[in-house]
Tab-separated table of C-alpha atoms in Angstrom:
chain	number	residue	atom	x	y	z
A	1427	UNK	CA	-50.739	-38.772	-50.426
A	1428	UNK	CA	-47.442	-36.855	-50.983
A	1429	UNK	CA	-48.737	-34.064	-48.628
A	1430	UNK	CA	-49.449	-36.595	-45.861
A	1431	UNK	CA	-45.934	-38.058	-46.115
A	1432	UNK	CA	-44.214	-34.556	-46.151
A	1433	UNK	CA	-46.369	-33.421	-43.178
A	1434	UNK	CA	-45.539	-36.581	-41.042
A	1435	UNK	CA	-41.825	-36.255	-41.855
A	1436	UNK	CA	-41.979	-32.734	-40.557
A	1437	UNK	CA	-43.913	-33.524	-37.496
A	1438	UNK	CA	-41.639	-36.559	-36.597
A	1439	UNK	CA	-38.525	-34.322	-37.094
A	1440	UNK	CA	-39.667	-31.412	-35.106
A	1441	UNK	CA	-40.955	-33.562	-32.202
A	1442	UNK	CA	-37.373	-34.593	-31.299
A	1443	UNK	CA	-36.813	-31.031	-30.055
A	1444	UNK	CA	-39.355	-31.950	-27.183
A	1445	UNK	CA	-37.696	-35.050	-26.119
A	1446	UNK	CA	-35.476	-35.395	-23.114
A	1447	UNK	CA	-31.676	-35.158	-23.861
A	1448	UNK	CA	-29.240	-37.768	-22.925
A	1449	UNK	CA	-28.390	-37.863	-19.114
A	1450	UNK	CA	-25.397	-35.690	-18.250
A	1451	UNK	CA	-22.083	-37.292	-17.732
A	1452	UNK	CA	-21.614	-38.134	-13.907
A	1453	UNK	CA	-18.399	-36.812	-12.344
A	1454	UNK	CA	-16.608	-38.994	-9.787
A	1455	UNK	CA	-14.629	-36.154	-8.509
A	1456	UNK	CA	-16.003	-33.071	-6.887
A	1457	UNK	CA	-14.927	-30.164	-9.006
A	1458	UNK	CA	-14.900	-27.010	-6.883
A	1459	UNK	CA	-12.738	-24.006	-6.734
A	1460	UNK	CA	-11.331	-21.495	-9.367
A	1461	UNK	CA	-8.471	-22.752	-11.664
A	1462	UNK	CA	-7.794	-20.539	-14.832
A	1463	UNK	CA	-8.223	-22.238	-18.394
A	1464	UNK	CA	-5.036	-23.675	-19.561
A	1465	UNK	CA	-3.477	-24.362	-16.218
A	1466	UNK	CA	-3.620	-27.370	-13.970
A	1467	UNK	CA	-4.651	-27.058	-10.154
A	1468	UNK	CA	-0.974	-27.791	-9.240
A	1469	UNK	CA	0.181	-24.869	-11.384
A	1470	UNK	CA	-2.372	-22.477	-10.106
A	1471	UNK	CA	-1.555	-23.410	-6.441
A	1472	UNK	CA	2.071	-22.666	-7.124
A	1473	UNK	CA	1.483	-19.474	-8.698
A	1474	UNK	CA	-0.812	-18.344	-5.828
A	1475	UNK	CA	1.950	-19.399	-3.396
A	1476	UNK	CA	4.587	-17.406	-5.215
A	1477	UNK	CA	2.244	-14.194	-5.269
A	1478	UNK	CA	1.559	-14.673	-1.380
A	1479	UNK	CA	5.339	-14.845	-0.800
A	1480	UNK	CA	5.883	-11.850	-3.044
A	1481	UNK	CA	3.211	-9.887	-1.249
A	1482	UNK	CA	4.598	-10.763	2.223
A	1483	UNK	CA	8.186	-9.571	1.325
A	1484	UNK	CA	6.898	-6.057	0.439
A	1485	UNK	CA	6.247	-4.824	3.913
A	1486	UNK	CA	3.551	-2.556	3.172
A	1487	UNK	CA	3.320	-1.224	6.952
A	1488	UNK	CA	6.753	0.283	6.299
A	1489	UNK	CA	5.453	3.160	3.825
A	1490	UNK	CA	4.400	6.391	5.191
A	1491	UNK	CA	6.080	9.608	6.508
A	1492	UNK	CA	9.622	9.051	7.108
A	1493	UNK	CA	10.724	12.466	8.810
A	1494	UNK	CA	10.099	11.170	12.094
A	1495	UNK	CA	11.077	7.963	13.852
A	1496	UNK	CA	7.840	6.333	15.208
A	1497	UNK	CA	7.151	3.795	17.849
A	1498	UNK	CA	4.629	0.725	18.168
A	1499	UNK	CA	1.020	1.381	19.259
A	1500	UNK	CA	1.401	-1.463	21.710
A	1501	UNK	CA	4.400	0.004	23.598
A	1502	UNK	CA	2.626	3.347	23.547
A	1503	UNK	CA	-0.374	2.023	25.159
A	1504	UNK	CA	1.479	0.014	27.883
A	1505	UNK	CA	3.443	3.226	28.642
A	1506	UNK	CA	0.098	5.279	28.741
A	1507	UNK	CA	-1.348	2.885	31.069
A	1508	UNK	CA	1.605	3.086	33.584
A	1509	UNK	CA	1.793	6.747	33.289
A	1510	UNK	CA	5.139	6.869	31.715
A	1511	UNK	CA	3.929	8.851	28.704
A	1512	UNK	CA	0.942	10.909	27.586
A	1513	UNK	CA	-0.857	12.038	24.607
A	1514	UNK	CA	1.202	13.903	22.107
A	1515	UNK	CA	-1.002	16.704	20.914
A	1516	UNK	CA	0.403	19.269	18.557
A	1517	UNK	CA	1.686	22.465	20.289
A	1518	UNK	CA	0.758	25.861	19.037
A	1519	UNK	CA	3.437	28.612	18.429
A	1520	UNK	CA	5.978	25.885	19.462
A	1521	UNK	CA	8.932	27.536	17.406
A	1522	UNK	CA	8.136	30.891	19.029
A	1523	UNK	CA	8.063	29.525	22.460
A	1524	UNK	CA	11.430	27.688	21.769
A	1525	UNK	CA	12.914	30.978	20.636
A	1526	UNK	CA	11.582	32.762	23.896
A	1527	UNK	CA	12.832	29.891	26.106
A	1528	UNK	CA	9.335	29.252	27.486
A	1529	UNK	CA	9.752	25.380	26.511
A	1530	UNK	CA	12.431	22.964	25.658
A	1531	UNK	CA	12.920	21.255	22.328
A	1532	UNK	CA	12.007	17.888	23.945
A	1533	UNK	CA	8.654	19.216	24.906
A	1534	UNK	CA	7.649	19.620	21.330
A	1535	UNK	CA	5.956	16.424	20.157
A	1536	UNK	CA	8.404	14.282	18.180
A	1537	UNK	CA	6.014	14.240	15.131
A	1538	UNK	CA	5.795	18.043	14.995
A	1539	UNK	CA	9.547	18.573	15.400
A	1540	UNK	CA	10.336	15.889	12.843
A	1541	UNK	CA	12.388	13.799	15.322
A	1542	UNK	CA	12.473	10.523	17.213
A	1543	UNK	CA	10.072	9.460	19.941
A	1544	UNK	CA	12.825	8.578	22.320
A	1545	UNK	CA	14.470	12.141	21.894
A	1546	UNK	CA	17.376	10.483	20.395
A	1547	UNK	CA	17.446	13.630	17.901
A	1548	UNK	CA	17.506	16.298	20.718
A	1549	UNK	CA	20.924	16.969	22.130
A	1550	UNK	CA	21.121	16.816	26.027
A	1551	UNK	CA	17.535	15.385	26.382
A	1552	UNK	CA	17.015	12.479	28.558
A	1553	UNK	CA	16.409	9.385	26.241
A	1554	UNK	CA	13.196	7.346	26.673
A	1555	UNK	CA	13.717	3.497	27.087
A	1556	UNK	CA	12.844	1.163	24.422
A	1557	UNK	CA	10.614	-1.901	24.736
A	1558	UNK	CA	10.849	-5.166	22.860
A	1559	UNK	CA	7.822	-4.053	20.873
A	1560	UNK	CA	9.640	-1.012	19.802
A	1561	UNK	CA	12.659	-2.868	18.700
A	1562	UNK	CA	10.478	-5.364	16.563
A	1563	UNK	CA	8.458	-2.511	15.157
A	1564	UNK	CA	11.611	-0.640	14.116
A	1565	UNK	CA	13.147	-3.658	12.557
A	1566	UNK	CA	10.188	-3.922	10.142
A	1567	UNK	CA	10.143	-0.210	9.194
A	1568	UNK	CA	12.631	0.611	6.528
A	1569	UNK	CA	13.151	4.119	5.535
A	1570	UNK	CA	12.435	4.541	1.846
A	1571	UNK	CA	13.544	8.235	1.733
A	1572	UNK	CA	10.266	9.645	0.596
A	1573	UNK	CA	10.012	13.286	1.154
A	1574	UNK	CA	6.456	13.672	2.596
A	1575	UNK	CA	6.821	17.048	3.924
A	1576	UNK	CA	8.625	18.698	1.146
A	1577	UNK	CA	11.643	19.671	3.293
A	1578	UNK	CA	14.395	18.017	1.164
A	1579	UNK	CA	16.435	19.920	-1.605
A	1580	UNK	CA	15.125	19.081	-5.060
A	1581	UNK	CA	17.124	18.217	-8.129
A	1582	UNK	CA	16.503	18.462	-11.718
A	1583	UNK	CA	15.059	20.894	-14.140
A	1584	UNK	CA	12.705	22.596	-11.720
A	1585	UNK	CA	15.808	23.617	-9.400
A	1586	UNK	CA	16.599	27.370	-9.814
A	1587	UNK	CA	18.964	28.387	-12.461
A	1588	UNK	CA	18.442	25.099	-14.431
A	1589	UNK	CA	17.682	25.585	-18.096
A	1590	UNK	CA	14.973	23.587	-19.711
A	1591	UNK	CA	14.381	25.233	-23.104
A	1592	UNK	CA	12.414	23.472	-25.716
A	1593	UNK	CA	12.149	24.513	-29.299
A	1594	UNK	CA	8.853	24.997	-30.498
A	1595	UNK	CA	7.737	22.911	-33.371
A	1596	UNK	CA	7.779	24.321	-36.840
A	1597	UNK	CA	4.508	25.823	-38.061
A	1598	UNK	CA	2.961	23.793	-40.887
A	1599	UNK	CA	0.233	24.664	-43.390
A	1600	UNK	CA	-2.683	22.662	-42.435
A	1601	UNK	CA	-0.276	20.171	-40.862
A	1602	UNK	CA	1.161	18.699	-44.045
A	1603	UNK	CA	3.866	20.966	-45.053
């Protein structure tokens, strides 16, 4: 009899594992979107807005080579269509041709000579007209002074004549003494 009671208790206790659970709680508001734990949706929205403003203020398009003054692609294409400009392919032996007098300095493409597209860097050359797109493009591009070509004078310990002597560490026996 004891055996029957013990078996029935065990069977009844384990059968509850096969019963359906209570119905899940119904949400009245649709919960979609990502919000980190510990933050309210309002705090998360403010944080995203602040990051977006910070990103917009950085002007990533202004980075790049700053040795020449570039122009907007839009104005270049308009001038190309009107025949006012042509493609600026690199010129072979430009320095030698310039020394021999075969070409003028403004004939060398501005990126190759490290100048400005409107020839403002060449004395005596005819200046090219700026479009409104060029002015807008130039207002967004701020020089950062990054020396992409390696032409600027270096400063610091790598400069010739600078002393950068380091004393070697004392030798220790097995690293302890």
